[in-house]
Structure formats: C-alpha cells, structure tokens
Short mmCIF file of C-alpha atoms and ligand atoms in Angstrom, two decimals:
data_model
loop_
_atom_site.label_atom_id
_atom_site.label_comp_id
_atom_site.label_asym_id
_atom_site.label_seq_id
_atom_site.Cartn_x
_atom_site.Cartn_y
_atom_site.Cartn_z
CA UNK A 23 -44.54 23.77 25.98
CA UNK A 24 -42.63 23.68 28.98
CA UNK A 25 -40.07 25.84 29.42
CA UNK A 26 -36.48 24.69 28.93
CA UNK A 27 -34.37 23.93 31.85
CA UNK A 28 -31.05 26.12 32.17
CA UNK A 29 -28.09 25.02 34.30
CA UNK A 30 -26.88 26.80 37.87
CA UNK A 31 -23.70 28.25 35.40
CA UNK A 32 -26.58 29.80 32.95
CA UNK A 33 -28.80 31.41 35.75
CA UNK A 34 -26.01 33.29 37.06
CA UNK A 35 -24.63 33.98 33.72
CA UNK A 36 -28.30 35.34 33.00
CA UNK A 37 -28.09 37.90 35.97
CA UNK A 38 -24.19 39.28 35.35
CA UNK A 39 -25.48 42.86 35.29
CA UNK A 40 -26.47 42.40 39.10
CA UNK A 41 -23.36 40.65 40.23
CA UNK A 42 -20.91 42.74 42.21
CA UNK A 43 -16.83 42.74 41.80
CA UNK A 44 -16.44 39.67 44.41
CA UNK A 45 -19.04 37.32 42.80
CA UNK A 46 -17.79 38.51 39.13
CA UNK A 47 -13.91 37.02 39.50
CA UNK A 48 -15.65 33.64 41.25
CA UNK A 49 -17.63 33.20 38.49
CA UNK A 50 -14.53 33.99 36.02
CA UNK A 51 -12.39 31.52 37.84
CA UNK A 52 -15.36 29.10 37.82
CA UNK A 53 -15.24 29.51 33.72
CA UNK A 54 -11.59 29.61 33.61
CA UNK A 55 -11.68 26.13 35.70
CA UNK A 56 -14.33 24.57 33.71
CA UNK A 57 -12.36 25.47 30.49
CA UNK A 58 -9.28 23.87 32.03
CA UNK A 59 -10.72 20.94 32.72
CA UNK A 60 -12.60 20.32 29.31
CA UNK A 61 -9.53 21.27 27.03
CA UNK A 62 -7.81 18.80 29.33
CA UNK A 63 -10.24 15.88 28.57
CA UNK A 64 -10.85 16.76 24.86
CA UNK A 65 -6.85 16.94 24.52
CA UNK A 66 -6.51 13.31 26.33
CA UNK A 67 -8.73 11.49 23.67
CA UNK A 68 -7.27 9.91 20.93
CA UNK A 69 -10.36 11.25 18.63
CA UNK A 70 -9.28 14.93 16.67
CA UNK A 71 -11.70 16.73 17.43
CA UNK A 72 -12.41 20.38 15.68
CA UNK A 73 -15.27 23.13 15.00
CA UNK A 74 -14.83 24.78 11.95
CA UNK A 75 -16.98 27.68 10.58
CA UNK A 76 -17.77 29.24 7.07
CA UNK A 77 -15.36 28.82 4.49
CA UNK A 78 -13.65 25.40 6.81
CA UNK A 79 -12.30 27.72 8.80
CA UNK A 80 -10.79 25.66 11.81
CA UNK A 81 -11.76 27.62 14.94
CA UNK A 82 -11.03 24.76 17.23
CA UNK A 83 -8.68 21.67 17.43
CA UNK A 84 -7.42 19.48 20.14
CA UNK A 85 -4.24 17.77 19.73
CA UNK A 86 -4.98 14.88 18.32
CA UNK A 87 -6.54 16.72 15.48
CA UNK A 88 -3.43 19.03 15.21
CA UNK A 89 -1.46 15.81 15.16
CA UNK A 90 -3.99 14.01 12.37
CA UNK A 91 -3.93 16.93 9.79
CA UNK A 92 -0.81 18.78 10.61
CA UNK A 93 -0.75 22.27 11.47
CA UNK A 94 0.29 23.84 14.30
CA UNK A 95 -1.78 24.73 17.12
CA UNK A 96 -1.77 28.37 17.45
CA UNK A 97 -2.79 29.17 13.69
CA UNK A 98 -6.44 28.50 14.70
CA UNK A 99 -8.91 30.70 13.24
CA UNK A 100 -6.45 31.10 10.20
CA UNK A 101 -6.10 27.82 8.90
CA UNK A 102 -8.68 26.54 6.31
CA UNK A 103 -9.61 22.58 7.01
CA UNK A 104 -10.21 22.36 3.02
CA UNK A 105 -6.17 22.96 2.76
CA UNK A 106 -5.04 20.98 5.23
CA UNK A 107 -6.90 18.29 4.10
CA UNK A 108 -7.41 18.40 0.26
CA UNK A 109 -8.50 14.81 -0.10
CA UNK A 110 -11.50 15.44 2.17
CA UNK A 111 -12.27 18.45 0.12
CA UNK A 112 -12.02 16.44 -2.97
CA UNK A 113 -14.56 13.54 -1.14
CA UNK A 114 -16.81 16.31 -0.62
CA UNK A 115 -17.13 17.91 -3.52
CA UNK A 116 -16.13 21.19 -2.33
CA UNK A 117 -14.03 24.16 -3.73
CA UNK A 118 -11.26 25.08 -1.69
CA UNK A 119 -12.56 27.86 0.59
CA UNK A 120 -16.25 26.21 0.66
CA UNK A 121 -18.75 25.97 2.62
CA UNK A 122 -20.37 22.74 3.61
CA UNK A 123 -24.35 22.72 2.33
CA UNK A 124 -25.35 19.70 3.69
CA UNK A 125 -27.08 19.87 7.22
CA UNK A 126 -27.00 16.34 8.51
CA UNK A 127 -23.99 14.14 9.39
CA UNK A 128 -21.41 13.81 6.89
CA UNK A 129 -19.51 10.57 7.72
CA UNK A 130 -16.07 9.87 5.14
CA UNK A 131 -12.92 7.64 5.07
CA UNK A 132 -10.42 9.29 3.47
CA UNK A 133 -6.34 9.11 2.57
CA UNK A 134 -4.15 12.05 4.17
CA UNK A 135 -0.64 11.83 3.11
CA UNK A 136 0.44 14.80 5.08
CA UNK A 137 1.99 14.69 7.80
CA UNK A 138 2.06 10.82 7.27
CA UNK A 139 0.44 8.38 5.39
CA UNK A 140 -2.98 7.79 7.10
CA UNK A 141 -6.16 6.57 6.62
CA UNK A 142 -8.62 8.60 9.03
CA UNK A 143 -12.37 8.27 9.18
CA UNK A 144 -14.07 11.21 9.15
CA UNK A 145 -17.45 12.74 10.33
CA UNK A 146 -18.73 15.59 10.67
CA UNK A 147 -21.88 17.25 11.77
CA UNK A 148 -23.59 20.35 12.35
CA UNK A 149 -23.22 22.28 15.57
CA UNK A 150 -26.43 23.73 16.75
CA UNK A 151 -26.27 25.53 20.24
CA UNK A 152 -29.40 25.55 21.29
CA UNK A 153 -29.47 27.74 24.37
CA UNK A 154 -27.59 30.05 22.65
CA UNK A 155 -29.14 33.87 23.49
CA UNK A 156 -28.39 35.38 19.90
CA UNK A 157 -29.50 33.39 16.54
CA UNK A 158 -26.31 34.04 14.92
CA UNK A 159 -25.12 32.31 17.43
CA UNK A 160 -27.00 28.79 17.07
CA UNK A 161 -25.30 28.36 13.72
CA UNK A 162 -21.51 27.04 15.36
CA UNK A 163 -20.54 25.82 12.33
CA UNK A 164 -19.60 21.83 11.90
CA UNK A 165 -17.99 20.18 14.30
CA UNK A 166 -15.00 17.19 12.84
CA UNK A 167 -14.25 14.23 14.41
CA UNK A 168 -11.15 12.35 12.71
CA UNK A 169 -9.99 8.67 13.85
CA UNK A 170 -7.15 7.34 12.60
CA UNK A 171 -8.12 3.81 11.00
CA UNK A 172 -4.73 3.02 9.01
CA UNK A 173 -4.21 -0.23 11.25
CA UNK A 174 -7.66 -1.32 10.84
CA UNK A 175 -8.12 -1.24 7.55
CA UNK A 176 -4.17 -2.35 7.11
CA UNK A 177 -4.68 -5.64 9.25
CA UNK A 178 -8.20 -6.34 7.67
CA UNK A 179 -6.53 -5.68 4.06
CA UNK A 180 -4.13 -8.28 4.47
CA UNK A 181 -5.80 -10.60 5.94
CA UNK A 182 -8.29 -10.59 2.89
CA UNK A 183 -4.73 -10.57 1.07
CA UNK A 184 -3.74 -13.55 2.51
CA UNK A 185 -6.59 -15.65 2.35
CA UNK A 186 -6.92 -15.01 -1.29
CA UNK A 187 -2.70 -15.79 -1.48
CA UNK A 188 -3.23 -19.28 0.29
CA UNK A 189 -6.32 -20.24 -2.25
CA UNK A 190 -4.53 -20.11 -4.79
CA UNK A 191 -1.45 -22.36 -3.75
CA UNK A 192 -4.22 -24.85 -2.74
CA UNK A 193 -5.67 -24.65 -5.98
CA UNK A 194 -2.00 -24.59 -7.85
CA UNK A 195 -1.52 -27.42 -5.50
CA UNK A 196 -4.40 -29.48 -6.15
CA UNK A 197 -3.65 -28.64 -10.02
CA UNK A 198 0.12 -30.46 -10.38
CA UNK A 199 -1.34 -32.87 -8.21
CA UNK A 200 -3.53 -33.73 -11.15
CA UNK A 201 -1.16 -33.41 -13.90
CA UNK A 202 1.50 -35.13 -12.55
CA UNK A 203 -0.31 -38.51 -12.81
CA UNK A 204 -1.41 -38.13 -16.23
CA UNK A 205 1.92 -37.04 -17.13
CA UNK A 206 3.73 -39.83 -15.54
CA UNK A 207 1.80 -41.87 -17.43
CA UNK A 208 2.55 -40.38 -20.64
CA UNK A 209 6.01 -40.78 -20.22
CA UNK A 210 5.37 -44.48 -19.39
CA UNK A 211 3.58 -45.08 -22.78
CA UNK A 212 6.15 -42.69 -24.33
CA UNK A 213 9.51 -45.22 -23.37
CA UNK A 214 7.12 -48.18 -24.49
CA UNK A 215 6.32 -46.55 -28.05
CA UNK A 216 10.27 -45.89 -28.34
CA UNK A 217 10.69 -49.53 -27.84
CA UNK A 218 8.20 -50.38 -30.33
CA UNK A 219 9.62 -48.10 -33.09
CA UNK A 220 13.42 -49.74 -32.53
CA UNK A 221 12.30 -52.89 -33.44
CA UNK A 222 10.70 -51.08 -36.39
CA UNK A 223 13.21 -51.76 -39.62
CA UNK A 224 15.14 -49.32 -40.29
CA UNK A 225 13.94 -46.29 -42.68
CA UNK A 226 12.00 -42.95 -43.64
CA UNK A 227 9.02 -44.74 -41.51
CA UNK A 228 10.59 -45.68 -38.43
CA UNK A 229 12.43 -42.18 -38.47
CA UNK A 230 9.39 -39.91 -39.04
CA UNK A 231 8.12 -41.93 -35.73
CA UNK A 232 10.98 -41.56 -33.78
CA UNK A 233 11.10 -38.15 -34.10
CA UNK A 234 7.80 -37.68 -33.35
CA UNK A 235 8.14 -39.55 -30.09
CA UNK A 236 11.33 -37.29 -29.66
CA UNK A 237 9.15 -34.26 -29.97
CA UNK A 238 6.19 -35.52 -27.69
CA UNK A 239 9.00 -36.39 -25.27
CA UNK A 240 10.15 -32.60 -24.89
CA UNK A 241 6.89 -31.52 -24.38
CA UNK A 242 6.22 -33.37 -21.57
CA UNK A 243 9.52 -32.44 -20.43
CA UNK A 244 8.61 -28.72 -20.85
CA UNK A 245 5.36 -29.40 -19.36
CA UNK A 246 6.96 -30.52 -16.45
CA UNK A 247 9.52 -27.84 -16.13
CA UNK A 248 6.31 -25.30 -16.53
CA UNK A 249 4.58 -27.09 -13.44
CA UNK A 250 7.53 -27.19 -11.31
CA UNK A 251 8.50 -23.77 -11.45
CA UNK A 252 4.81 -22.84 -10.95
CA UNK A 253 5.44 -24.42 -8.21
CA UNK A 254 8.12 -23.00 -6.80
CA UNK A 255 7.00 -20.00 -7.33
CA UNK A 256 3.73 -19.97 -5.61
CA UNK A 257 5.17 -22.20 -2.25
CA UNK A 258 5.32 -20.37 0.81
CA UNK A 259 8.66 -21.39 1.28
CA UNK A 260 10.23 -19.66 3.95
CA UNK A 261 13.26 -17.39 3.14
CA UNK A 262 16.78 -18.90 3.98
CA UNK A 263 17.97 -15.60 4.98
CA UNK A 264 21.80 -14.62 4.35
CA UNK A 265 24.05 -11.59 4.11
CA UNK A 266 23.37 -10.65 0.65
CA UNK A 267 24.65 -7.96 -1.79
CA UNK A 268 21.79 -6.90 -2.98
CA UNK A 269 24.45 -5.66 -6.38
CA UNK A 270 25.57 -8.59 -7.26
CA UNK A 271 22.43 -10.28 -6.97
CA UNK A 272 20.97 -7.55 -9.78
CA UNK A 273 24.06 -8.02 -11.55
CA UNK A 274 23.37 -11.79 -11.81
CA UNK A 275 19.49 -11.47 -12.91
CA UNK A 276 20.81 -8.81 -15.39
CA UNK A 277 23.15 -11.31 -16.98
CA UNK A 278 20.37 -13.73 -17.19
CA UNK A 279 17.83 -11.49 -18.65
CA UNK A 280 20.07 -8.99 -20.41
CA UNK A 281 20.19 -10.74 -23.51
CA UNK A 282 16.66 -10.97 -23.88
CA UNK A 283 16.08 -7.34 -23.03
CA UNK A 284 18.95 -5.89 -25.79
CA UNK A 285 17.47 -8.40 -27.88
CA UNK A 286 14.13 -6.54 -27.50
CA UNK A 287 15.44 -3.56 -28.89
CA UNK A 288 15.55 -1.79 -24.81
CA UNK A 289 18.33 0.01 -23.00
CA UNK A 290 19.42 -1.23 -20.03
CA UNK A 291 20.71 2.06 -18.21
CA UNK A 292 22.37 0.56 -15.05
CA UNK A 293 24.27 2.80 -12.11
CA UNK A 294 24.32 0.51 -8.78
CA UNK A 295 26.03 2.71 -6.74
CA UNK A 296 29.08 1.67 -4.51
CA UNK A 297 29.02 1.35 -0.56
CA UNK A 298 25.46 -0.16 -0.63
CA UNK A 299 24.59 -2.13 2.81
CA UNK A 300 24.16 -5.76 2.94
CA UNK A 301 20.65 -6.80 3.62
CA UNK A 302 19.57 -10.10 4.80
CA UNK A 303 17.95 -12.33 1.89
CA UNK A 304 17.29 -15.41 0.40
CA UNK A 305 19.32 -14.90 -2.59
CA UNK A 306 17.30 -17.28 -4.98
CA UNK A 307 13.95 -15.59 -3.82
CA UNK A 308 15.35 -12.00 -4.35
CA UNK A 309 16.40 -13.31 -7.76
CA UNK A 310 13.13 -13.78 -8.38
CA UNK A 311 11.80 -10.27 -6.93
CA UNK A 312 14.57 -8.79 -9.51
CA UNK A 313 13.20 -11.18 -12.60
CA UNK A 314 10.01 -10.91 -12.19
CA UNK A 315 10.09 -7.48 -12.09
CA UNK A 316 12.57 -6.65 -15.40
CA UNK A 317 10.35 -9.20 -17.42
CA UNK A 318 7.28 -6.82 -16.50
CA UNK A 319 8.89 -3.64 -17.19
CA UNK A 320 10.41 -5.29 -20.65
CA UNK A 321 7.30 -6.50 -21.75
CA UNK A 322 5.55 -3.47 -21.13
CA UNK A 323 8.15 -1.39 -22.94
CA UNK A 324 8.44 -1.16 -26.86
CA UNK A 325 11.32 -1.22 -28.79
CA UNK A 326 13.67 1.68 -27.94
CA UNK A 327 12.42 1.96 -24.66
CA UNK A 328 14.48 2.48 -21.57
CA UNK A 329 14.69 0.39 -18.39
CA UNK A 330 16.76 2.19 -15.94
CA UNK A 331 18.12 1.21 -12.55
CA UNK A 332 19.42 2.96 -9.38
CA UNK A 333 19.89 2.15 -5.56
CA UNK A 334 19.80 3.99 -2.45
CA UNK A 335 20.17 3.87 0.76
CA UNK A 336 19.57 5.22 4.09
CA UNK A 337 19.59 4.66 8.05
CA UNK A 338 17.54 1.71 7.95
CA UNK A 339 16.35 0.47 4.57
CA UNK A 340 18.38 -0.39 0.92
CA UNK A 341 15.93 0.98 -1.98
CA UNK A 342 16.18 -0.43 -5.65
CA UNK A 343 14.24 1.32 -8.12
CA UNK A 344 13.46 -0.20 -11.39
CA UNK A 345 11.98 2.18 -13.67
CA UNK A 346 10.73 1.77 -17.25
CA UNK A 347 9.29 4.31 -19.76
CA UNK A 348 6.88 1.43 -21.24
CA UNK A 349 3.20 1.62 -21.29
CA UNK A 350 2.07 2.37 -17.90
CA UNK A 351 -0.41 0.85 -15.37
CA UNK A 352 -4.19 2.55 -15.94
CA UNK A 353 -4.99 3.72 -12.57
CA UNK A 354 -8.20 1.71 -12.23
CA UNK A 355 -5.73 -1.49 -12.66
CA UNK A 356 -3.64 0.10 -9.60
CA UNK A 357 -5.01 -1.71 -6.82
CA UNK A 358 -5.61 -5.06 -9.24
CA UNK A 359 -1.71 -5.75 -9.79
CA UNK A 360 -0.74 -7.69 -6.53
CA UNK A 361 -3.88 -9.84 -6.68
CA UNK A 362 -3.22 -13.24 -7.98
CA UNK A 363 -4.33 -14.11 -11.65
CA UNK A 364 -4.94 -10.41 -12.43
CA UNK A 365 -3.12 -9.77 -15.79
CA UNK A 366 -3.45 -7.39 -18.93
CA UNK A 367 -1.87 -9.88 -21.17
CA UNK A 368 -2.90 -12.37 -23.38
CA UNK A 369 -0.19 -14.99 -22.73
CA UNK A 370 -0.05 -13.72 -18.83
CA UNK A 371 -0.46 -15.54 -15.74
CA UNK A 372 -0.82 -12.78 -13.39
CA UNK A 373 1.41 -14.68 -10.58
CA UNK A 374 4.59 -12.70 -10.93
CA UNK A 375 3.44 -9.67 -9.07
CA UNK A 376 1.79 -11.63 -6.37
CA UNK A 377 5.00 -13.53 -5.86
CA UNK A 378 7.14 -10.39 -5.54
CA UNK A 379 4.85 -9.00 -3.03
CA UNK A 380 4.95 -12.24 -1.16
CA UNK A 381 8.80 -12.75 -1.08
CA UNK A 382 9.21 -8.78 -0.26
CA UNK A 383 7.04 -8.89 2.66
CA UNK A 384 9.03 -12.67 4.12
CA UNK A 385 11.86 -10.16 4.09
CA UNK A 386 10.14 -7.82 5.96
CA UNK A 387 10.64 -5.16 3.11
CA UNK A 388 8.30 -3.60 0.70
CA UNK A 389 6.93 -2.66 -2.56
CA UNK A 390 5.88 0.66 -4.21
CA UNK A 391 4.52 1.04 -7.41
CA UNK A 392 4.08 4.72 -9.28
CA UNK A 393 2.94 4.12 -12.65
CA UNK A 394 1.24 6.98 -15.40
CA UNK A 395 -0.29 4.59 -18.46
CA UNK A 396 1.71 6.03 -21.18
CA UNK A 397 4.52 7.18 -19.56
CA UNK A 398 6.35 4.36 -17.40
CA UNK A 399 5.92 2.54 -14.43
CA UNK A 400 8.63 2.78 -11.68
CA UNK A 401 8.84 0.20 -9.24
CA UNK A 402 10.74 0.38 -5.74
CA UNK A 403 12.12 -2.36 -3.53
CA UNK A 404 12.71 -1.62 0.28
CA UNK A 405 14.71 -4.06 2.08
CA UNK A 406 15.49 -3.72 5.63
CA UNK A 407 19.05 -3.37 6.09
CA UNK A 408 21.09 -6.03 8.13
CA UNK A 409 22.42 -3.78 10.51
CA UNK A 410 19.58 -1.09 10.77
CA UNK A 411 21.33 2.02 12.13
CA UNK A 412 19.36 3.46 15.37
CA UNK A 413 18.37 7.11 14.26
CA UNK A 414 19.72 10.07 16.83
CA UNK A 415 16.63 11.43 18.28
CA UNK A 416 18.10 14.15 19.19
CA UNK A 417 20.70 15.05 16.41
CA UNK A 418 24.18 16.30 18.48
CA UNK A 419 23.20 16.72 22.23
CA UNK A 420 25.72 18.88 24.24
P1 ADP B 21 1.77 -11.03 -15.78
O1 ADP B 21 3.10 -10.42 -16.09
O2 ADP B 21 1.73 -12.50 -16.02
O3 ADP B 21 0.65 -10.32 -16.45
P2 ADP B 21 2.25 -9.96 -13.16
O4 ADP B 21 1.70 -10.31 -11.83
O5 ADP B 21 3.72 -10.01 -13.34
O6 ADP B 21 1.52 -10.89 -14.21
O7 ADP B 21 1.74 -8.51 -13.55
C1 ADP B 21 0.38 -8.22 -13.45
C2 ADP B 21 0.02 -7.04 -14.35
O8 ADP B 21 0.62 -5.88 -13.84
C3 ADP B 21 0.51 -7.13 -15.76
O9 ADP B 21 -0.35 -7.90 -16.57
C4 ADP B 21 0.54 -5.66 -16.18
O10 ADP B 21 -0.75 -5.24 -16.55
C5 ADP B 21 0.87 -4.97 -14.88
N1 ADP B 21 2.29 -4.58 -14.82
C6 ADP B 21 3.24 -5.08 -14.00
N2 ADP B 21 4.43 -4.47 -14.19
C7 ADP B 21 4.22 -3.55 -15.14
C8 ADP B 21 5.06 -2.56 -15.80
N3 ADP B 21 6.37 -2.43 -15.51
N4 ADP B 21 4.49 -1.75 -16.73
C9 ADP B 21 3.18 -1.88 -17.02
N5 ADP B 21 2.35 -2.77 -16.46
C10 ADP B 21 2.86 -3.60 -15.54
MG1 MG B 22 4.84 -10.75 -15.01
#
C-alpha cells in the first residue's frame, strides 16, 4: 500500500511541537485565512449546507441553511435538526432526538412550513474524515445539503395541471359538438310530430300525444340548457375584469341559493363585514367561484348543519372563508379535489372544483382548502385587492 499523500498545511501541522513563536502565529493566520475564505464561499451558495452530529445536533450551517430551516445562526451546537425540521424527521422515521442509522446517502423531498412554505430536497450523507489523527474523530457526523425546489416542482405541477385542464375542454368540446346535431334533429322531428298530432281529431288520443310531445320537448330543452352551461363552465373564457364588491356579489349567490340551502334543513350563519376593499373581478365568474362552492359545502352537510361565512382583509389580498361542519374531505382525496372529473358522488360531475380553481387563478387569487372528514371542510378565497397597498418595510423610520 502506498502511503497516503498529506498536504503542505498537514506536514506542518504534523510538526507543531517544533515550530517556534514566529512560525506558530503564520501558521494561525494561514488557518484563520483559509477559514475566511471557505465560510465565505460556503455562505455565497445558494445550497444550505450543515454537519450535524449525534442526536441531529446541528454543529454547522451556512446561511442559506439558516435561511431554509429557520433558526438563528449563533444557536449552533444547541439546536436539534429533528426540531427544526419535523417533517424530515417524520420522512425518516426517526424519534425526535435520534440518531441517523443508516450509513449511505439519504436523499428526501420534503414540505417545511416554517419559516415559509417550501418544498426543499434533501440529502444527506455521512462525513468520514479520513486523515483524521484520532478515530473518534473520523466519525463527523452527517453532513445536509437542502435545495429549495418549491418553483420546480410548482411550475412542473401546473403545467401537468394545465394540460390535464385543456383535455378536458377538448373533450367537453368535441362532446356538444356531437350532441348538438342529434339534438337539432330531434327538435326538427319534434315540430313535425306536433304538426301531425293537430291535424289529429280532437280527443283523449290526440291529447295523450300532445303531451307527450310536450314532455319530449322539455327534455331536449333541458338537455340543451345542461350542455350549454357545461359549456360555459369549462371555456377558458377570459375574465372581464371590473371593480367588484366582492359583498354584494355573495349577497347575490346567497339569494339564489339560499332557498335551497334553508330548504335543506342548514343554517346559513352570514357576517360580511363592512369596509371590505374592492377587488377586480368578473362578476359572473366570481358568481360562480361563490356557487360552486356553497352547493359543495351544502351537499356535504346534513340536515342541521351549519354553513358559515366571514371576510377579511389585509394589505394586499380580500379573504372569504366559507366554512361548513358537513362531512369532510378524507385526506387521501386531498390532492384529488381540483382534478377534473374527480368526485365522491353518485350524481357528481367533478367539474365544479376544477372550475373554481381555474377562475381563482384568471384573477390572480387563490384557493385553500382545510378539511377533517367528519368534522367540516373550510374553504378560503384570496383575491388580490384592486389597489394592493405597498407594505412599509421599515415600519415608522425617523
Ligand atoms: P362534484 O361536486 O360534482 O362532486 P366538485 O369538483 O365540486 O365536484 O367537488 C369534487 C369533490 O370534492 C366532491 O365530490 C367532494 O368529494 C369534495 N368536496 C368539495 N367540497 C366539499 C365540501 N365542502 N365538503 C366535503 N367534500 C367536498
Ligand atoms: Mg360540486
């Protein structure tokens, strides 16, 4: 075997006994340099970097890693990696206060909501030292490298989104394309049977008939109706964006819907607030948001259920929360609700969630969903406000 090379550092760190006072503070300010210059570079990458030992113990972060997981700085060597980041914990399988077993590279994605919402990749690997003099020493614990992917995986997410989105208006508008022929041509043969029957003579016969033909006609009408507001809902039309209030236009869907939802045996517990900020909208599109939504919440909520609403504001954004103590959403259905077709009930189309999302995000607003099956679902609607006050960075300077 040959023997392993040191470097220059290593051979004069190997014969520190026989260095005198001069050569001793060169090679400290040679160490103190060196250190300079490699916290500089590892606090210029946009990687967090960190070493922790037994029990997660973070021993060493750059900034970006302070930044990623949120603590500050100087409580190294007291903060435990396994708090900061619980989810990571949880990925692992580890107690808080673990150790990691596993001695090859550990490589996770996982969901931090502190300090912000992020999605951060995250590997980690042993740290052997080989040169090190001591044993105990070899072991350096893991070292963590953390990359913030949130944009990646947003942008890729939608995109899937949107693909799916525009299939099915192709398919919804390949699908009226088909029935409106046939149905055109019902109504055709319909007019000409009417004709027939009036020259029928008059009596029990020639009524019975005519109110068939009476019936078959409202179908079709229905029918109709059914395709064009499938329609219309599942068009990309762009928003015709005006000041709206986003009160009155609740108040209006309420007043369409109410009836219904008394009639289901629900309480509609309303407080809109005063002062709330216009938004810009396109009022018959933000109907829909608000219809689609209280026909979800009242079919998902028995008799003597609740249905409450509230709105809020702040600097930039109008919030209205819809909340009902119905049956829930079962967490594995969570990430199914937006997609198109996906529905739970047997008369369902699964459209009116997809539609919401749609409309919400023309507005440049957004949708939340917290939901415990069993216990409610409460939805909230974010919509940009129309004048979007610019926050003080600096609350009261001088
Ligand atoms: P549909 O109402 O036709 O099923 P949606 O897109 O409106 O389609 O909703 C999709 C699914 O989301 C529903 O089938 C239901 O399972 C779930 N969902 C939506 N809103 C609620 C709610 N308020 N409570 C419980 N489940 C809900
Ligand atoms: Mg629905």
């Amino acid at each position: 075997m040959s023997p392993r090379k040191s470097s220059p550092l290593e051979n004069v760190l190997g014969r520190v006994d026989d260095l005198d006072q001069q050569n001793l503070a060169i090679l400290v300010q040679r160490l103190a340099r060196e250190r300079r210059l490699l916290e500089t570079v590892f606090n210029t990458i946009r990687e967090g970097i960190l070493v922790i030992g037994r029990g997660g113990v973070i021993n060493y972060a750059n900034a970006a890693a302070a930044g990623l997981i949120g603590f500050p700085l100087k409580d190294l060597g007291r903060v435990i990696l396994w708090k900061c980041v619980p989810e990571l914990a949880r990925t692992l399988h580890l107690d808080l206060g673990g150790d990691l077993k596993e001695l090859s590279g550990i490589s996770r994605e996982v969901e931090v909501t502190y300090p912000r919402e992020r999605i951060l990749s995250v590997y980690i690997v042993p740290l052997h030292i080989e040169n090190a003099p001591e044993a105990t020493e070899r072991e350096a614990g893991h070292a963590v490298i953390l990359s913030d992917i949130t944009e990646e995986k947003e942008s890729a997410r939608q995109h899937v989104e949107s693909e799916k989105v525009q299939s099915v208006i192709d398919l919804a508008a390949g699908v009226a394309h088909e029935l409106g022929n046939p149905l055109n041509s019902i109504t055709i043969h319909l007019q000409l049977a009417r004709r027939q029957a009036e020259k029928l003579e008059k009596g029990a016969r020639r009524e019975k008939l005519e109110k068939a033909l009476t019936v078959c006609g409202g179908e079709v009408e229905r029918l109709d109706g059914i395709i064009k507001h499938f329609l219309e809902a599942v068009r990309p039309a762009e928003p015709d964006l005006a000041e709206l209030d986003l009160v009155a236009v609740l108040e209006e869907s309420l007043e369409f819907l109410g009836q219904e939802i008394t009639d289901s045996g629900l309480l509609v517990d309303v407080d809109l607030g005063s002062g709330l900020p216009p938004v810009m909208g396109d009022r018959g599109q933000v109907k829909q948001v608000f219809f689609n939504i209280l026909k979800n919440a009242r079919e998902a909520t028995p008799s003597g259920g609740k249905i409450r609403i509230r709105t809020s504001f702040d600097d930039e954004f109008v919030y209205i929360q819809i909340a009902d103590n119905g049956q829930g959403i079962d967490e594995k259905d969570m990430p199914r609700i937006f997609r198109p077709y996906f529905t739970t009930k047997a008369d369902g189309n699964g459209l009116g969630m997809m539609v919401v999302q749609r409309i919400m995000r023309a507005h440049g607003g957004r949708i939340g969903l917290d939901s415990q099956k069993g216990k409610g679902t409460v939805v909230t609607l974010q919509f940009p406000q129309k004048q979007r006050k610019v926050r003080l960075l600096e609350g009261g300077k001088g």
